[in-house]
Short mmCIF file of C-alpha atoms in Angstrom, two decimals:
data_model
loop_
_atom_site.label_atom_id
_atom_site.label_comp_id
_atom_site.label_asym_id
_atom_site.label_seq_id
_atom_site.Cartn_x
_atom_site.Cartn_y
_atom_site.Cartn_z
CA UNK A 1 18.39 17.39 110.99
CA UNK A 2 18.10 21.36 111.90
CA UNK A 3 14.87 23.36 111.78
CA UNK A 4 13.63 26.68 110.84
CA UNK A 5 10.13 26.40 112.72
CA UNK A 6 9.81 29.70 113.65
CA UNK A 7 7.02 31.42 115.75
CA UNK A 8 3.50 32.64 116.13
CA UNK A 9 1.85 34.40 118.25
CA UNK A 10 -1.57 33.49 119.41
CA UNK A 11 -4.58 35.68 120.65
CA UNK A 12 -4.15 39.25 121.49
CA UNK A 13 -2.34 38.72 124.81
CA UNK A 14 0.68 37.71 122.31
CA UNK A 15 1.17 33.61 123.30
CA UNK A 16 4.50 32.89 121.11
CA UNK A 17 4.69 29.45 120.18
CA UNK A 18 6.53 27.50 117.55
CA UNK A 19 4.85 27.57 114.53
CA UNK A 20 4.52 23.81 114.81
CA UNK A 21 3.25 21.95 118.10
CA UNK A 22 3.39 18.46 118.92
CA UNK A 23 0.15 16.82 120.59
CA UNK A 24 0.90 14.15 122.91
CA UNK A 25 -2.20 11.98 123.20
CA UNK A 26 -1.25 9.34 121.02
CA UNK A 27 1.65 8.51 123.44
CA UNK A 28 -0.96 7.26 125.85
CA UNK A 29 -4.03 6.27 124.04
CA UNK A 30 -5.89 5.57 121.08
CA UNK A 31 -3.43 4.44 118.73
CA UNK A 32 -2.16 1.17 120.27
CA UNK A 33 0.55 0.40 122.85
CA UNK A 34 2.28 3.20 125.02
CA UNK A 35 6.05 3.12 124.45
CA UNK A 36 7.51 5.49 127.54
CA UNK A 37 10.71 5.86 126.23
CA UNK A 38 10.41 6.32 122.79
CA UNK A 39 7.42 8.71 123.63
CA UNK A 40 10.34 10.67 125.96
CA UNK A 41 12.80 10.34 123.12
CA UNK A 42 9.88 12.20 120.72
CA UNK A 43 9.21 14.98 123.12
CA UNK A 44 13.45 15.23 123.58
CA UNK A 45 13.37 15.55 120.09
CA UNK A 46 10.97 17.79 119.26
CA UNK A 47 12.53 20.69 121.66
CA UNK A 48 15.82 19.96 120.63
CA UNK A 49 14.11 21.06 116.88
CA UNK A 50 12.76 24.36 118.23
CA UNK A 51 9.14 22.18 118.94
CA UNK A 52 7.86 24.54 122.38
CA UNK A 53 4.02 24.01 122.34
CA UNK A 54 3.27 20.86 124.02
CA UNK A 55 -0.33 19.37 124.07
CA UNK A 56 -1.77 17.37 126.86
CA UNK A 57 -4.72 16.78 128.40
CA UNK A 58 -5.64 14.89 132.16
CA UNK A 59 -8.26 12.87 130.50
CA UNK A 60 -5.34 11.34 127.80
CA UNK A 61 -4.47 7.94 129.50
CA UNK A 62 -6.39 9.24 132.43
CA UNK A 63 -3.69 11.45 133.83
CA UNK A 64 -0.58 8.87 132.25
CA UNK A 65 0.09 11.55 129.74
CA UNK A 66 0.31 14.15 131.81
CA UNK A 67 2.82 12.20 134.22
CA UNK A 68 4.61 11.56 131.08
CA UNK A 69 5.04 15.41 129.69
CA UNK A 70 6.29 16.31 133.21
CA UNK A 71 8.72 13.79 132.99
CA UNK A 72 10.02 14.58 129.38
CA UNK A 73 10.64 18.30 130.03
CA UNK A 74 11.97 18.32 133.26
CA UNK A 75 15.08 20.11 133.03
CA UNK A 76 13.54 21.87 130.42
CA UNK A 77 10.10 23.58 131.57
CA UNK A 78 11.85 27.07 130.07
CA UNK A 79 11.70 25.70 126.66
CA UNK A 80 8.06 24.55 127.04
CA UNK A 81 5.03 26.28 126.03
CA UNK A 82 3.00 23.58 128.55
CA UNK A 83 -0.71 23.21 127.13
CA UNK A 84 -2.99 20.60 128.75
CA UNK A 85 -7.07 20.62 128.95
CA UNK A 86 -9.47 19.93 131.94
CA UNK A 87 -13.67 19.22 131.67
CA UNK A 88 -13.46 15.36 130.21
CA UNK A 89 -13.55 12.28 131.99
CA UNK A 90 -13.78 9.00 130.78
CA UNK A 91 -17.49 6.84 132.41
CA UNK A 92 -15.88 3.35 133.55
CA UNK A 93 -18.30 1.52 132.10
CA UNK A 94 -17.91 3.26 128.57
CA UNK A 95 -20.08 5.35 126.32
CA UNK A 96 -20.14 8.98 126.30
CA UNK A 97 -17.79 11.08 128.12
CA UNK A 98 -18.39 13.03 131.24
CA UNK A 99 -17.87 16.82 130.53
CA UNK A 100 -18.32 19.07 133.77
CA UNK A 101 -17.70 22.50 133.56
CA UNK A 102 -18.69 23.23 137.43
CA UNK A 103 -16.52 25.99 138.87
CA UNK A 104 -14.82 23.84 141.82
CA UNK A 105 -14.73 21.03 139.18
CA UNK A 106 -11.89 23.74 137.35
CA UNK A 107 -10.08 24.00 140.60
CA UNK A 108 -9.76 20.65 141.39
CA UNK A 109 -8.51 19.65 138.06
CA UNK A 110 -5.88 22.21 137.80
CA UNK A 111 -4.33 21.51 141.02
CA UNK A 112 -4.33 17.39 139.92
CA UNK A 113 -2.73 18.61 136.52
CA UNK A 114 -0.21 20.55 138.35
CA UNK A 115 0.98 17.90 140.40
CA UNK A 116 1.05 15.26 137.44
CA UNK A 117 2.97 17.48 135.21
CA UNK A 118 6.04 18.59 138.10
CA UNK A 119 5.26 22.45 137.54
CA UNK A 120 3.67 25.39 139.14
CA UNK A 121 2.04 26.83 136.38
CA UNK A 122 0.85 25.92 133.04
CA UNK A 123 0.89 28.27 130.19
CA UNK A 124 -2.42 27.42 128.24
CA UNK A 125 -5.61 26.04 129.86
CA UNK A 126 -8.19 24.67 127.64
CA UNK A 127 -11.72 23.23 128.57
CA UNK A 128 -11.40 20.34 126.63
CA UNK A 129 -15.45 20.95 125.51
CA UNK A 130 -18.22 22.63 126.87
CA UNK A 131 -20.24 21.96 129.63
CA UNK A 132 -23.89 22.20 128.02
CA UNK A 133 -25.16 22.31 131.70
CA UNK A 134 -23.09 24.78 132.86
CA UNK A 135 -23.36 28.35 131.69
CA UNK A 136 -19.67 29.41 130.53
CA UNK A 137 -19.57 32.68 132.40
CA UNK A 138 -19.12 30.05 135.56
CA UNK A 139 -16.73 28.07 133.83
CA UNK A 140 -14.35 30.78 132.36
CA UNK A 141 -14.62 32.80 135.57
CA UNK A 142 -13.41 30.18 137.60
CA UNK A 143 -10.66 29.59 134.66
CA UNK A 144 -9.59 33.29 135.09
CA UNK A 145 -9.26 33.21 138.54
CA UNK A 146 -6.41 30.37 138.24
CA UNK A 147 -4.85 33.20 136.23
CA UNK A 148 -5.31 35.79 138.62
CA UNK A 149 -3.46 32.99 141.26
CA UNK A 150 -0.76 32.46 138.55
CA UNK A 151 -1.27 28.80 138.19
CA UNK A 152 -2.32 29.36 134.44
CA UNK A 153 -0.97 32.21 131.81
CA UNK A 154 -3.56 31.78 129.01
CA UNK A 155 -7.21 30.50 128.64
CA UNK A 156 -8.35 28.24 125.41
CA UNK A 157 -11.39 26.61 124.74
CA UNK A 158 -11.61 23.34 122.34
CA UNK A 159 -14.33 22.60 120.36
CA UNK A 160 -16.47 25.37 121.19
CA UNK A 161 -19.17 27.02 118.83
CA UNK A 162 -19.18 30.62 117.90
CA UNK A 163 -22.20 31.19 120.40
CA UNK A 164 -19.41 30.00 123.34
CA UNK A 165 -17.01 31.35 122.06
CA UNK A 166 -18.44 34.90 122.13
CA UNK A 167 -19.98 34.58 125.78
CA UNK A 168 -16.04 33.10 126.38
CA UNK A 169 -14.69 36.08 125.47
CA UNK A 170 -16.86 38.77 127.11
CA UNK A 171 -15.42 36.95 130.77
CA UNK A 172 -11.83 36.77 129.87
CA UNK A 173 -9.68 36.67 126.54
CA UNK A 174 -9.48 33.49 125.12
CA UNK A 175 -5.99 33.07 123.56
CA UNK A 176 -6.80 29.95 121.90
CA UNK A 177 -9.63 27.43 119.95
CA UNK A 178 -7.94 23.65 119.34
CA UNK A 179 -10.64 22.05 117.13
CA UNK A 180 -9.66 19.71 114.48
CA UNK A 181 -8.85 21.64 111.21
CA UNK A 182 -7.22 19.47 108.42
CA UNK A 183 -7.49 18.85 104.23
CA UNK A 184 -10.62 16.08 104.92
CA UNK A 185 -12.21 17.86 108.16
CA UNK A 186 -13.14 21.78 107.18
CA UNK A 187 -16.17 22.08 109.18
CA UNK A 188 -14.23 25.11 111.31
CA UNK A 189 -13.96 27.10 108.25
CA UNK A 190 -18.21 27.59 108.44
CA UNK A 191 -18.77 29.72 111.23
CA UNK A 192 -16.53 29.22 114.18
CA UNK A 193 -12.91 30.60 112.11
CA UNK A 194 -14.38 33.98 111.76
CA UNK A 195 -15.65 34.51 114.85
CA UNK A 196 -12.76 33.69 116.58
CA UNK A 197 -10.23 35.14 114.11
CA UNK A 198 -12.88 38.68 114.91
CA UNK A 199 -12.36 37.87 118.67
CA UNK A 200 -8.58 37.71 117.93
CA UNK A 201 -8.27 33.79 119.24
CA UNK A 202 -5.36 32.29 117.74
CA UNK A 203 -6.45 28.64 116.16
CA UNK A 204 -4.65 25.56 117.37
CA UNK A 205 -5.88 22.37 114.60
CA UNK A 206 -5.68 19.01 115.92
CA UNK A 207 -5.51 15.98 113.68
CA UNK A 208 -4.07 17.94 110.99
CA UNK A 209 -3.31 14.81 109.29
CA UNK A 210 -6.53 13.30 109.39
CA UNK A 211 -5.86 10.68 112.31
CA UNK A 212 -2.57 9.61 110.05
CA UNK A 213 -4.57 8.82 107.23
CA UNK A 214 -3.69 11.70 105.38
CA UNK A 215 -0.10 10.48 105.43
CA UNK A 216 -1.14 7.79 103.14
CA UNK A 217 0.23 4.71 104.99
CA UNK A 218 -2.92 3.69 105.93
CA UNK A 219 -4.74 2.03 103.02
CA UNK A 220 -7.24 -0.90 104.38
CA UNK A 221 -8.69 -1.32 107.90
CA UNK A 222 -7.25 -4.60 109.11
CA UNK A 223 -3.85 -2.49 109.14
CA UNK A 224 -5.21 -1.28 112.37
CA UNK A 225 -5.36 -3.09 115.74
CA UNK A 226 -8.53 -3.38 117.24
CA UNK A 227 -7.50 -1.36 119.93
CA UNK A 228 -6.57 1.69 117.84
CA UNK A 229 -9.29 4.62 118.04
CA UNK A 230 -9.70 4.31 114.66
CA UNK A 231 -10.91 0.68 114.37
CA UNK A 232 -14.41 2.12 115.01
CA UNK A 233 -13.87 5.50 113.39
CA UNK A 234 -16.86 6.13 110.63
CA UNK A 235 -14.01 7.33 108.02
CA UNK A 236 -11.81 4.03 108.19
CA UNK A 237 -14.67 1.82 107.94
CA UNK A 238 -15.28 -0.47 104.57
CA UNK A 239 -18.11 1.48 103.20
CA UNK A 240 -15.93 4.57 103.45
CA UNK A 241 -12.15 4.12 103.28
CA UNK A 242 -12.44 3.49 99.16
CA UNK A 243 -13.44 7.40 99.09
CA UNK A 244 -11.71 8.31 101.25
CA UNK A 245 -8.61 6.37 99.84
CA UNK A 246 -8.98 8.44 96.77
CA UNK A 247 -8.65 11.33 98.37
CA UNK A 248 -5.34 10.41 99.92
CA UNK A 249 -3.89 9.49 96.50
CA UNK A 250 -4.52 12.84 94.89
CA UNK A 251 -3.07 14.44 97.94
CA UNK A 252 -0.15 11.71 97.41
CA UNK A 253 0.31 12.68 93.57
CA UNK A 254 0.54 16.17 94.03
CA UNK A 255 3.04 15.60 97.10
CA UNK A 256 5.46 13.20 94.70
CA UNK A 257 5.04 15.71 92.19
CA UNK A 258 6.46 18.54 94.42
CA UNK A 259 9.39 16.11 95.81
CA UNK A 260 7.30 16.00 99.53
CA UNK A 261 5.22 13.48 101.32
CA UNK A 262 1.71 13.40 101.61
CA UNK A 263 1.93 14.39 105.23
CA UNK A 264 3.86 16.91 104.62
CA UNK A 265 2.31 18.30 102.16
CA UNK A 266 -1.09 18.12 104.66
CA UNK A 267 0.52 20.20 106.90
CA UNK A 268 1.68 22.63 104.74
CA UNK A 269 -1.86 23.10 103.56
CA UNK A 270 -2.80 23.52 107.17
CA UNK A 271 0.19 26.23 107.87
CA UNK A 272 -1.08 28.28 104.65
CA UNK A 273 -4.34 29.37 106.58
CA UNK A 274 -2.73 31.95 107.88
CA UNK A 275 -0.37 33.55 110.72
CA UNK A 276 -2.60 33.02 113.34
CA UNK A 277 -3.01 29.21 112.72
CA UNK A 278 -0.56 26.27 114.67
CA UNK A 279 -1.48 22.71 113.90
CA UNK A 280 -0.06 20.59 117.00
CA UNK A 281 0.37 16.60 114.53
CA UNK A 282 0.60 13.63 117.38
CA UNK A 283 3.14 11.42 117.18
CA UNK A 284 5.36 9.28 119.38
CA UNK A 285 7.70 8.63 117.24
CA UNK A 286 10.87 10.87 116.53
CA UNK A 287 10.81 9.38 112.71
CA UNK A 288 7.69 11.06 111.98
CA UNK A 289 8.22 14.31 113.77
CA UNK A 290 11.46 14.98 111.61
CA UNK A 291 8.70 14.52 108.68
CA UNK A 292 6.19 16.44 110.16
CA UNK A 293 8.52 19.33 111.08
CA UNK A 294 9.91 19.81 107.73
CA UNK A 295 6.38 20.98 106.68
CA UNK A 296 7.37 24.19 108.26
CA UNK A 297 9.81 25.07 105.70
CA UNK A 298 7.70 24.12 102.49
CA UNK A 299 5.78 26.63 100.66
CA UNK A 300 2.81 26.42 98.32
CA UNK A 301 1.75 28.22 95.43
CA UNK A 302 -1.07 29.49 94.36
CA UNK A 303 -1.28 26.63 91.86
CA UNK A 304 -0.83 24.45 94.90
CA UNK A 305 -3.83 25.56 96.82
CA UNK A 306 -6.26 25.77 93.68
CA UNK A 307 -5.34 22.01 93.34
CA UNK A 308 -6.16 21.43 97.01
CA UNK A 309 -8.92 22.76 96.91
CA UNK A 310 -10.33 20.84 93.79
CA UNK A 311 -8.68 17.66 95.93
CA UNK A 312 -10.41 18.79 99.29
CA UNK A 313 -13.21 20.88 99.44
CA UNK A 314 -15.32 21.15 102.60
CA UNK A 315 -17.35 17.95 103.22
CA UNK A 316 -15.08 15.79 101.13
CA UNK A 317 -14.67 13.10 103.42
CA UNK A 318 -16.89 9.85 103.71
CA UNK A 319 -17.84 9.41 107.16
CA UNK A 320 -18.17 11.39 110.49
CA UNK A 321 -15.96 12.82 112.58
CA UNK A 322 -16.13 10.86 115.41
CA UNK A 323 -18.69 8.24 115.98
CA UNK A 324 -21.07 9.30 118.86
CA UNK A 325 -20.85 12.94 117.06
CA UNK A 326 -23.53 15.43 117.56
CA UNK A 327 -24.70 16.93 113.91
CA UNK A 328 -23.39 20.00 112.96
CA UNK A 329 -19.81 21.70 114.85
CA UNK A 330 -18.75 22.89 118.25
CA UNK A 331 -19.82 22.15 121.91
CA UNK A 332 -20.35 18.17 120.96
CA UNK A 333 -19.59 16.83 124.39
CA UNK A 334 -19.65 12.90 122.82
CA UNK A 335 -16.14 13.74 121.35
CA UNK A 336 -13.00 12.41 122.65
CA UNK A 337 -9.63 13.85 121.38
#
C-alpha cells in the first residue's frame, strides 16, 4: 500500500506535519494488553506511509509509551515530528488525576521525557490539561524557556478553554490545541475552534473515531474486556450504546454507499474541517492504520457533509465524554486521554 498523506502546517510558526498523525496511547493503556512488537511494527509502518506526527504522552503507561516511541524511531528521529505531553499523573490509589502545572514541575518532566524517548529535543510540548491552581503565565513561561534551551521546538496545550487559551498565547505562541474533535464529540466547535483558529493555533483532534466506536465494530458492551477504558465509559454503557448504535449505522450506510468504511469515512469528515485541522486516530495495529490512512485520499461532497450533519449534529451522542467529566468544555482536569 502507498500513500498520498500530504502536509499541514500548524500555528503561525509553520509546524509541518503529515496531514494524518498517529496517537500512541493505546499501545500502552486503556484498550487491553500491550503488544511491544506489533505496537513497533505500527509505528514502522506508519513512517514508512509518510505518518511523521507521533503522539505520546509520560503519563500513557506511566512513561512505557514513551520508552516505546523512542525505541520505534530510533534510526529514524529525522522522519519524526515527536509530540508528547507533561502536567498528568496518575494517584496510586485511583480516582482523579493529578494535574500540576508548577514551573519546576515543567522542568522536571521534560528532562524525564527526554531521557525515555532517546532524543535531545522534542518538537511539540503539550500540557496535557490545565493546572486550575496554577496561573498559566507560570506554566507557559516555564514551557518557553525549554524552547529558549532548545529542548522543545513548539508549545501546545490540550484541552484548554478559550479563556487559557488566550492568556496562553499572550506568553508564547501556542502552535497547537489536541482536544477530542470527532462526528459524535463536537463540543470544540462552541467556543474554543474560533478562538484558537483567531489565535492562529493549528487543531490536533484526538479520538477522531469516537474511541473505535465510530468504526462500527463495536456493537454491544461485553465485546469489551473489563480492562478496556471503555468498559466504564458513559457512551458504551447499556442505557446508551442503542443510540448511540444508531448513529454508527447511518454513518455505516452512507460509508457502504460511497464504497468506504465507516472509519474512514469518520476521518474524512474530520479532515474536511479545514487546512489547519490533523486528527492523530490510535492504533497499534498496522491493519487499521492502512484503513485509517486511506482517509487521507477520500473526498466528500457537499451532499456528503449535509448528510453528516443530519447524521451528527453537535450533542448527538448519548452519554458523556469521559466519566469523572466536569460540565461544559476545556480545562477539565478529571480527564484522562
Amino acid at each position: 500500500m502507498t500513500s498520498d498523506l500530504g502536509t499541514r502546517t500548524l500555528g503561525r510558526d509553520g509546524l509541518t506535519v503529515s496531514s494524518l498523525g498517529l496517537g500512541c496511547m493505546g499501545m500502552s493503556q486503556s484498550y487491553g494488553p500491550a503488544d511491544r512488537d506489533e505496537s513497533i511494527a505500527t509505528i514502522h509502518r506508519a513512517l514508512d506511509l509518510g505518518v511523521t506526527l507521533l503522539d505520546t504522552a509520560d503519563v500513557y503507561g506511566t512513561g512505557h509509551n514513551e520508552e516505546l516511541v523512542g525505541e520505534a524511531i530510533a534510526g529514524r528521529r529525522d522522519e519524526v515530528v515527536l509530540a508528547t505531553k507533561f502536567a498528568m499523573s496518575r494517584r496510586p490509589e485511583g480516582g482523579a488525576n493529578v494535574i500540576d502545572g508548577r514551573p519546576e514541575y515543567v522542568r522536571q518532566c521534560i528532562d524525564a521525557s527526554l531521557r525515555r524517548l532517546r532524543v535531545d529535543h522534542v518538537d511539540l510540548y503539550y500540557q496535557h490539561r490545565v493546572d486550575p491552581t496554577v496561573p498559566i503565565e507560570d506554566t507557559i513561561g516555564a514551557m518557553a524557556e525549554l524552547v529558549q534551551q532548545g529542548k522543545v521546538r513548539h508549545l501546545g496545550m490540550s484541552e484548554a478553554s478559550a479563556g487559557s487559551l488566550r492568556r496562553a498565547a499572550a506568553v508564547h505562541p501556542i502552535t497547537a490545541l489536541q482536544s477530542e474533535w470527532s462526528l459524535w464529540t463536537r463540543d470544540l466547535e462552541e467556543e474554543v475552534l474560533g478562538v484558537a483558529r483567531e489565535l492562529g493555533i493549528g487543531i490536533v483532534p484526538y479520538s477522531p473515531l469516537g474511541r473505535g466506536f465510530l468504526t462500527g465494530s463495536i456493537t454491544s458492551r461485553d465485546q469489551l474486556p473489563e480492562d478496556d477504558f471503555r468498559y466504564t465509559h458513559p457512551r458504551f454503557q447499556d442505557d446508551t450504546m442503542p443510540a448511540n448504535l444508531r448513529l454508527v449505522q447511518a454513518v455505516r450506510e452512507l460509508a457502504e454507499a460511497k464504497g468506504v468504511t465507516a472509519a474512514q469515512l469518520a476521518l474524512a469528515w474530520v479532515l474536511s474541517r479545514g487546512p489547519d485541522v490533523v486528527p492523530i486516530p490510535g492504533t497499534k495495529r498496522r491493519s487499521y492504520l492502512e484503513d485509517n490512512v486511506a482517509a487521507a485520499a477520500i473526498e466528500l461532497g457537499e451532499d456528503d457533509l449535509a448528510r453528516l450533519e443530519v447524521i451528527a449534529p453537535p450533542g448527538v451522542a448519548a452519554g458523556g465524554r469521559y466519566r469523572n467529566s466536569a460540565p461544559g468544555y476545556g480545562d477539565s482536569p478529571e480527564q484522562v486521554a
